[in-house]
Amino acid sequence: MNSITEQQNKRIYYLIVGPQANSNSEVFGVARIFASFNDTFVHVTDLSGKETIARVTGGMKVKADRDESSPYAAMLAAQDVAVKCKEVGITAVHVKIRATGGTRSKTPGPGGQAALRALARSGLRIGRIEDVTPVPSDSTRKKGGRRGRRL
């Protein structure tokens, strides 16, 4: 008799990962793409930016150092991130793309466009696309000296 009451009192708890939302509404995340000329980072967070959902780099996908920043490596990284987002329940992303910036190059590297295209093709909806490259208002002295780098 005692074992029957114990079985009735047992409760089952389910661990739910990701945001709680209706099935018909979009769940947004923020995809931060950092495309330098040496590597490409694809980092998806929640809307506040505090919780990391997935972070994959081009260097994690290819073996050769010279291929880390290539469009192919960025595409593979973005596809991995998209799969992880769908597992968690994120269906749409706002994209923040960034170059090195500061006193260095303000144009994104070769992997930026490929990563964005791969996110869109993987089935994630794209919300807003924003360029968040840091631009100095007045900066420290640029590398290379007064007359620049002489070849």
Coordinates of C-alpha atoms in Angstrom, one line a residue:
M1 CA 0.0 0.0 0.0
N2 CA 2.8 2.4 0.8
S3 CA 4.5 1.8 -2.6
I4 CA 1.2 2.7 -4.4
T5 CA 1.0 6.1 -2.7
E6 CA 4.7 6.8 -3.5
Q7 CA 4.0 6.1 -7.2
Q8 CA 1.1 8.4 -7.2
N9 CA 3.1 11.2 -5.5
K10 CA 5.9 11.0 -8.0
R11 CA 6.1 14.0 -10.3
I12 CA 7.8 14.1 -13.7
Y13 CA 9.9 17.2 -14.5
Y14 CA 10.8 18.2 -18.0
L15 CA 13.9 20.2 -18.7
I16 CA 13.0 22.8 -21.4
V17 CA 16.0 24.6 -23.0
G18 CA 15.5 27.9 -24.9
P19 CA 12.9 30.6 -24.9
Q20 CA 9.2 29.8 -24.1
A21 CA 7.0 30.9 -27.0
N22 CA 3.9 29.9 -29.0
S23 CA 4.4 27.7 -32.0
N24 CA 3.1 30.4 -34.4
S25 CA 5.3 33.3 -33.2
E26 CA 8.9 34.0 -34.2
V27 CA 11.6 33.7 -31.5
F28 CA 14.5 36.1 -32.1
G29 CA 18.1 35.9 -31.3
V30 CA 21.1 38.1 -32.3
A31 CA 23.7 36.8 -34.7
R32 CA 26.9 38.7 -34.2
I33 CA 29.3 38.1 -37.2
F34 CA 32.8 39.3 -36.7
A35 CA 34.6 39.1 -40.1
S36 CA 38.3 40.0 -40.0
F37 CA 40.9 39.1 -42.6
N38 CA 42.3 36.4 -40.3
D39 CA 39.1 34.6 -39.1
T40 CA 35.3 34.8 -39.0
F41 CA 33.3 34.4 -35.8
V42 CA 29.5 33.6 -35.9
H43 CA 28.1 34.1 -32.4
V44 CA 24.4 33.9 -31.6
T45 CA 23.0 35.2 -28.3
D46 CA 19.6 35.9 -26.9
L47 CA 18.2 39.4 -27.4
S48 CA 19.9 40.8 -24.2
G49 CA 23.3 39.5 -25.3
K50 CA 23.9 37.8 -22.0
E51 CA 23.2 34.2 -22.9
T52 CA 25.3 32.6 -25.6
I53 CA 23.4 30.1 -27.7
A54 CA 26.2 29.1 -30.2
R55 CA 29.6 30.4 -31.1
V56 CA 31.6 28.8 -34.0
T57 CA 34.6 30.2 -35.9
G58 CA 35.9 29.6 -39.3
G59 CA 39.1 28.2 -37.7
M60 CA 37.1 25.5 -36.0
K61 CA 35.8 24.2 -39.4
V62 CA 39.0 24.0 -41.5
K63 CA 42.5 22.7 -40.9
A64 CA 44.7 25.1 -42.7
D65 CA 45.4 28.5 -41.1
R66 CA 45.2 30.3 -44.4
D67 CA 41.6 29.1 -44.8
E68 CA 40.2 30.4 -41.5
S69 CA 38.8 33.6 -43.0
S70 CA 37.6 32.1 -46.3
P71 CA 34.0 32.2 -47.3
Y72 CA 33.8 28.4 -47.2
A73 CA 34.8 28.2 -43.6
A74 CA 32.4 31.0 -42.7
M75 CA 29.6 29.2 -44.5
L76 CA 30.3 26.0 -42.5
A77 CA 30.4 27.9 -39.2
A78 CA 27.1 29.6 -40.0
Q79 CA 25.4 26.3 -40.9
D80 CA 26.5 24.8 -37.6
V81 CA 25.2 27.8 -35.7
A82 CA 21.9 27.6 -37.5
V83 CA 21.4 23.9 -36.6
K84 CA 22.1 24.7 -32.9
C85 CA 19.7 27.6 -33.0
K86 CA 16.9 25.4 -34.3
E87 CA 17.5 22.9 -31.6
V88 CA 17.1 25.5 -28.9
G89 CA 14.0 27.0 -30.6
I90 CA 15.2 30.2 -32.2
T91 CA 13.5 30.8 -35.6
A92 CA 14.7 34.3 -36.5
V93 CA 17.8 36.4 -36.0
H94 CA 18.8 40.1 -36.1
V95 CA 22.3 40.3 -37.6
K96 CA 25.1 42.6 -36.4
I97 CA 28.1 42.4 -38.7
R98 CA 31.4 43.8 -37.6
A99 CA 34.8 44.4 -39.1
T100 CA 38.1 44.9 -37.2
G101 CA 37.6 48.7 -37.1
G102 CA 39.4 51.2 -35.0
T103 CA 42.6 52.3 -36.7
R104 CA 42.5 49.1 -38.9
S105 CA 40.2 48.0 -41.7
K106 CA 36.6 49.1 -41.6
T107 CA 35.4 46.7 -44.3
P108 CA 34.4 43.2 -43.2
G109 CA 36.6 40.3 -44.3
P110 CA 35.7 37.8 -47.0
G111 CA 33.7 35.5 -44.7
G112 CA 31.1 38.1 -43.6
Q113 CA 28.8 37.9 -46.6
A114 CA 29.1 34.2 -46.9
A115 CA 28.1 33.7 -43.2
L116 CA 25.1 36.0 -43.6
R117 CA 24.0 34.1 -46.8
A118 CA 24.4 30.7 -45.1
L119 CA 22.2 31.8 -42.1
A120 CA 19.5 33.0 -44.5
R121 CA 19.6 29.8 -46.6
S122 CA 19.5 27.5 -43.5
G123 CA 15.9 28.5 -42.8
L124 CA 16.5 31.2 -40.1
R125 CA 14.5 34.3 -40.8
I126 CA 16.5 37.5 -40.9
G127 CA 15.2 40.5 -39.0
R128 CA 17.5 43.6 -39.1
I129 CA 21.0 43.8 -40.5
E130 CA 23.2 46.3 -38.8
D131 CA 26.9 47.2 -39.1
V132 CA 28.5 47.6 -35.7
T133 CA 32.1 48.2 -36.7
P134 CA 33.9 50.4 -34.2
V135 CA 34.7 53.7 -35.8
P136 CA 36.9 56.1 -33.7
S137 CA 35.8 59.6 -33.1
D138 CA 39.5 60.6 -32.6
S139 CA 42.0 57.8 -32.4
T140 CA 45.4 56.8 -31.4
R141 CA 48.2 57.0 -34.0
K142 CA 47.9 54.6 -36.9
K143 CA 50.5 51.8 -37.3
G144 CA 53.1 52.4 -40.0
G145 CA 54.7 55.7 -39.2
R146 CA 54.4 59.1 -40.8
R147 CA 55.2 58.1 -44.4
G148 CA 53.3 54.8 -44.2
R149 CA 54.5 51.2 -44.8
R150 CA 57.1 51.2 -47.6
L151 CA 57.2 48.0 -49.7

